[in-house]
Amino acid sequence: GLFPRTGIMSAAAPTEAEVEELNKRIRELESVNVRLVERLRLERGTSERVILNMLGEGGGSSAANSPRSSLGETLGADAEIPEDVQSDWKALSVIVLGATGDLAKKKTFPALLALSTAGLLQTKTRIVGYGRSQWSQEQFVEMLEKALRPCPEKADFIARCTYQSGKYDSVEDMEQLTVLLKTTEANACPSSPEFGVCANRLYYFAIPPFAYAGAARAIHHGGLSRTGWDRMGVEK
């Protein structure tokens, strides 16, 4: 018979293999549609674009040859993820300062989830929430569960998130954060070479402007990666 939606003609009932192939194609189309919707939505998302621009290399040649170079059609060439951060042994840490505040809950974490859903964060990305509140990991996860919209990728995204408390302007606290980052970065790259993981770190300031300078100084003295790039960004 005729299967109108697929255009497949058959003189007999479809075999199990044909049915499985049809279901596979349907799943692929559904996945593509979800990513298209997310990428179109990202065009209007300020937080998402800020993060992407921090990850990008200004449209340089390293991004032009990236597997995700087609993103330029939607988000602009300056928003692509550099090819070098896609390596199997290179980790990316996104540290959200002010992780328990309203900006992080309403904008930053939803933006990171949207980027992950759209396939714009490499698989070895780990997200660390950093804030003054003395929260446990369980309290942090509970906050994320409430703040983030339901979607199939939500559980996997939350599993990549960790929380640590500390003062924004404390070098000692930032050094303790670095200890945690080294652990999460190593766990993200279990197949890294003998000389260790190359870790890039993106510090996102979801904190009041008066705290920027102190936080930047503390990061400079206690939070920099010694094996990759470090970037700080704000959205106000």
CSV table of C-alpha atoms in Angstrom, one decimal:
chain,number,residue,atom,x,y,z
A,1,GLY,CA,0.0,0.0,0.0
A,2,LEU,CA,0.9,3.7,0.0
A,3,PHE,CA,2.4,5.4,3.1
A,4,PRO,CA,1.4,9.0,2.3
A,5,ARG,CA,3.7,10.7,4.8
A,6,THR,CA,6.8,8.9,3.6
A,7,GLY,CA,6.1,8.4,-0.1
A,8,ILE,CA,7.0,4.7,0.2
A,9,MET,CA,5.2,2.3,-2.0
A,10,SER,CA,5.0,-1.4,-1.1
A,11,ALA,CA,3.0,-4.3,-2.4
A,12,ALA,CA,2.9,-5.9,1.0
A,13,ALA,CA,2.9,-5.0,4.7
A,14,PRO,CA,6.2,-3.4,5.7
A,15,THR,CA,8.8,-5.6,7.3
A,16,GLU,CA,10.1,-5.0,10.8
A,17,ALA,CA,13.3,-3.6,9.2
A,18,GLU,CA,11.3,-1.2,7.1
A,19,VAL,CA,9.3,-0.1,10.1
A,20,GLU,CA,12.5,0.4,12.2
A,21,GLU,CA,14.0,2.5,9.3
A,22,LEU,CA,10.9,4.7,9.2
A,23,ASN,CA,11.0,5.2,12.9
A,24,LYS,CA,14.7,6.1,12.7
A,25,ARG,CA,14.0,8.7,10.1
A,26,ILE,CA,11.2,10.2,12.1
A,27,ARG,CA,13.4,10.4,15.2
A,28,GLU,CA,16.1,12.1,13.1
A,29,LEU,CA,13.6,14.7,11.8
A,30,GLU,CA,12.3,15.4,15.2
A,31,SER,CA,15.8,16.0,16.5
A,32,VAL,CA,16.6,18.3,13.6
A,33,ASN,CA,13.4,20.3,14.2
A,34,VAL,CA,14.1,20.7,17.9
A,35,ARG,CA,17.6,22.1,17.1
A,36,LEU,CA,16.3,24.4,14.4
A,37,VAL,CA,13.7,25.8,16.9
A,38,GLU,CA,16.3,26.3,19.5
A,39,ARG,CA,18.7,28.1,17.1
A,40,LEU,CA,16.1,30.4,15.8
A,41,ARG,CA,15.1,31.2,19.4
A,42,LEU,CA,18.8,31.9,20.2
A,43,GLU,CA,18.8,34.8,17.7
A,44,ARG,CA,16.7,36.7,20.2
A,45,GLY,CA,18.5,35.6,23.4
A,46,THR,CA,21.0,38.2,24.8
A,47,SER,CA,22.5,35.8,27.4
A,48,GLU,CA,23.1,33.1,24.8
A,49,ARG,CA,24.8,35.4,22.4
A,50,VAL,CA,27.0,36.9,25.1
A,51,ILE,CA,28.2,33.4,26.0
A,52,LEU,CA,28.7,32.3,22.4
A,53,ASN,CA,30.7,35.4,21.6
A,54,MET,CA,32.9,34.7,24.6
A,55,LEU,CA,33.5,31.2,23.3
A,56,GLY,CA,34.1,32.4,19.7
A,57,GLU,CA,37.3,33.6,18.1
A,58,GLY,CA,35.9,36.6,16.2
A,59,GLY,CA,35.2,34.6,13.1
A,60,GLY,CA,38.8,33.5,12.7
A,61,SER,CA,39.9,30.7,10.4
A,62,SER,CA,40.0,28.1,13.2
A,63,ALA,CA,36.2,28.5,13.5
A,64,ALA,CA,35.6,28.5,9.8
A,65,ASN,CA,36.6,24.9,9.5
A,66,SER,CA,34.6,23.8,12.6
A,67,PRO,CA,32.1,21.1,12.2
A,68,ARG,CA,29.6,23.6,13.4
A,69,SER,CA,30.5,26.3,10.9
A,70,SER,CA,27.0,26.4,9.6
A,71,LEU,CA,26.0,28.1,12.7
A,72,GLY,CA,27.2,31.3,11.1
A,73,GLU,CA,24.1,31.3,9.0
A,74,THR,CA,22.0,31.7,12.1
A,75,LEU,CA,24.2,33.3,14.8
A,76,GLY,CA,26.9,35.0,12.8
A,77,ALA,CA,30.5,33.9,12.2
A,78,ASP,CA,31.7,35.5,15.4
A,79,ALA,CA,29.5,33.2,17.5
A,80,GLU,CA,31.1,29.9,16.5
A,81,ILE,CA,32.9,27.5,18.8
A,82,PRO,CA,36.6,27.3,17.9
A,83,GLU,CA,37.7,24.0,16.5
A,84,ASP,CA,40.4,23.6,19.1
A,85,VAL,CA,38.0,23.3,22.0
A,86,GLN,CA,36.4,20.2,20.4
A,87,SER,CA,39.4,18.0,21.1
A,88,ASP,CA,38.8,14.8,23.1
A,89,TRP,CA,41.2,16.0,25.8
A,90,LYS,CA,40.3,19.6,26.0
A,91,ALA,CA,37.7,20.6,28.7
A,92,LEU,CA,35.7,23.7,29.0
A,93,SER,CA,34.6,25.0,32.3
A,94,VAL,CA,31.8,27.6,32.5
A,95,ILE,CA,31.9,29.2,35.9
A,96,VAL,CA,28.8,31.3,36.8
A,97,LEU,CA,29.5,33.8,39.5
A,98,GLY,CA,26.4,34.7,41.4
A,99,ALA,CA,24.9,31.3,40.7
A,100,THR,CA,22.1,31.6,43.3
A,101,GLY,CA,20.9,35.1,42.2
A,102,ASP,CA,18.0,36.1,40.1
A,103,LEU,CA,20.0,36.9,36.9
A,104,ALA,CA,21.6,33.4,37.0
A,105,LYS,CA,18.2,31.7,37.6
A,106,LYS,CA,16.2,33.6,35.0
A,107,LYS,CA,18.8,34.2,32.3
A,108,THR,CA,22.2,32.5,32.6
A,109,PHE,CA,21.3,28.9,33.4
A,110,PRO,CA,18.4,28.9,31.0
A,111,ALA,CA,20.7,30.3,28.3
A,112,LEU,CA,23.3,27.6,29.0
A,113,LEU,CA,20.6,24.9,28.8
A,114,ALA,CA,19.4,26.4,25.5
A,115,LEU,CA,22.9,26.3,24.0
A,116,SER,CA,23.3,22.7,25.2
A,117,THR,CA,20.0,21.7,23.6
A,118,ALA,CA,21.0,23.3,20.4
A,119,GLY,CA,24.3,21.4,20.3
A,120,LEU,CA,26.4,24.6,20.8
A,121,LEU,CA,28.3,23.4,23.9
A,122,GLN,CA,30.9,20.7,23.5
A,123,THR,CA,30.3,17.5,25.4
A,124,LYS,CA,33.2,18.1,27.7
A,125,THR,CA,31.8,21.3,29.0
A,126,ARG,CA,31.2,21.4,32.8
A,127,ILE,CA,29.3,24.1,34.5
A,128,VAL,CA,30.2,25.3,38.0
A,129,GLY,CA,27.9,27.6,40.0
A,130,TYR,CA,29.8,29.9,42.4
A,131,GLY,CA,28.1,32.1,45.0
A,132,ARG,CA,28.2,33.4,48.5
A,133,SER,CA,25.3,31.3,49.6
A,134,GLN,CA,26.3,28.3,51.7
A,135,TRP,CA,24.3,25.9,49.6
A,136,SER,CA,24.8,22.2,49.3
A,137,GLN,CA,24.9,20.4,45.9
A,138,GLU,CA,21.4,19.2,46.6
A,139,GLN,CA,20.1,22.7,47.1
A,140,PHE,CA,21.7,23.8,43.9
A,141,VAL,CA,20.2,21.0,41.9
A,142,GLU,CA,16.8,21.7,43.4
A,143,MET,CA,17.1,25.4,42.3
A,144,LEU,CA,18.1,24.3,38.8
A,145,GLU,CA,15.1,21.9,38.6
A,146,LYS,CA,12.7,24.7,39.4
A,147,ALA,CA,14.4,27.4,37.3
A,148,LEU,CA,14.9,25.4,34.0
A,149,ARG,CA,12.1,24.6,31.6
A,150,PRO,CA,11.2,20.9,31.0
A,151,CYS,CA,13.1,19.3,28.0
A,152,PRO,CA,14.7,16.0,27.2
A,153,GLU,CA,18.2,17.4,27.8
A,154,LYS,CA,17.5,18.9,31.2
A,155,ALA,CA,18.6,15.9,33.3
A,156,ASP,CA,21.9,15.5,31.4
A,157,PHE,CA,22.5,19.3,31.6
A,158,ILE,CA,22.0,19.4,35.4
A,159,ALA,CA,24.3,16.4,35.8
A,160,ARG,CA,27.1,18.5,34.4
A,161,CYS,CA,26.5,21.3,37.0
A,162,THR,CA,28.3,21.6,40.3
A,163,TYR,CA,28.1,24.2,43.0
A,164,GLN,CA,30.7,25.7,45.3
A,165,SER,CA,30.4,28.6,47.7
A,166,GLY,CA,32.9,31.4,48.3
A,167,LYS,CA,33.5,35.1,48.3
A,168,TYR,CA,33.9,36.8,45.0
A,169,ASP,CA,36.9,38.9,46.0
A,170,SER,CA,38.7,36.1,48.0
A,171,VAL,CA,41.9,34.7,46.4
A,172,GLU,CA,41.8,31.8,48.9
A,173,ASP,CA,38.2,30.9,48.0
A,174,MET,CA,39.1,31.2,44.3
A,175,GLU,CA,42.0,28.8,44.8
A,176,GLN,CA,39.6,26.4,46.4
A,177,LEU,CA,37.4,26.8,43.3
A,178,THR,CA,40.4,25.9,41.1
A,179,VAL,CA,40.8,22.7,43.1
A,180,LEU,CA,37.3,21.7,42.2
A,181,LEU,CA,37.7,22.8,38.6
A,182,LYS,CA,40.8,20.6,38.1
A,183,THR,CA,38.7,17.7,39.3
A,184,THR,CA,35.7,18.3,37.1
A,185,GLU,CA,37.9,19.0,34.1
A,186,ALA,CA,39.8,15.8,34.6
A,187,ASN,CA,36.6,13.8,35.0
A,188,ALA,CA,35.3,15.4,31.7
A,189,CYS,CA,38.4,14.1,29.9
A,190,PRO,CA,39.2,10.6,31.2
A,191,SER,CA,41.1,9.7,28.0
A,192,SER,CA,43.4,12.8,28.3
A,193,PRO,CA,47.1,12.3,27.5
A,194,GLU,CA,49.8,11.7,30.2
A,195,PHE,CA,50.6,15.4,30.5
A,196,GLY,CA,47.0,16.1,31.6
A,197,VAL,CA,43.9,18.0,30.5
A,198,CYS,CA,44.0,21.3,28.5
A,199,ALA,CA,41.3,23.3,30.3
A,200,ASN,CA,39.7,26.5,29.0
A,201,ARG,CA,37.7,28.5,31.5
A,202,LEU,CA,34.9,31.0,30.9
A,203,TYR,CA,33.9,33.1,33.9
A,204,TYR,CA,30.4,34.6,33.6
A,205,PHE,CA,29.7,37.5,36.0
A,206,ALA,CA,26.0,37.3,37.0
A,207,ILE,CA,26.9,39.6,39.9
A,208,PRO,CA,26.4,43.3,40.7
A,209,PRO,CA,28.8,45.7,38.9
A,210,PHE,CA,30.4,46.8,42.2
A,211,ALA,CA,31.7,43.2,42.6
A,212,TYR,CA,33.4,43.0,39.2
A,213,ALA,CA,36.8,44.4,40.0
A,214,GLY,CA,37.3,42.3,43.2
A,215,ALA,CA,36.1,39.1,41.4
A,216,ALA,CA,38.4,39.8,38.5
A,217,ARG,CA,41.4,40.3,40.8
A,218,ALA,CA,40.7,37.1,42.7
A,219,ILE,CA,40.4,35.1,39.5
A,220,HIS,CA,43.6,36.6,38.2
A,221,HIS,CA,45.5,35.5,41.3
A,222,GLY,CA,43.8,32.3,42.1
A,223,GLY,CA,41.5,31.0,39.4
A,224,LEU,CA,43.3,31.0,36.1
A,225,SER,CA,43.8,27.9,34.0
A,226,ARG,CA,47.5,27.1,33.4
A,227,THR,CA,46.7,24.9,30.3
A,228,GLY,CA,44.2,26.9,28.3
A,229,TRP,CA,42.5,30.3,27.8
A,230,ASP,CA,40.6,32.2,30.5
A,231,ARG,CA,37.8,34.7,29.7
A,232,MET,CA,35.6,36.9,31.8
A,233,GLY,CA,32.3,38.3,30.6
A,234,VAL,CA,29.4,40.3,32.0
A,235,GLU,CA,25.9,41.0,30.9
A,236,LYS,CA,24.2,44.2,32.0
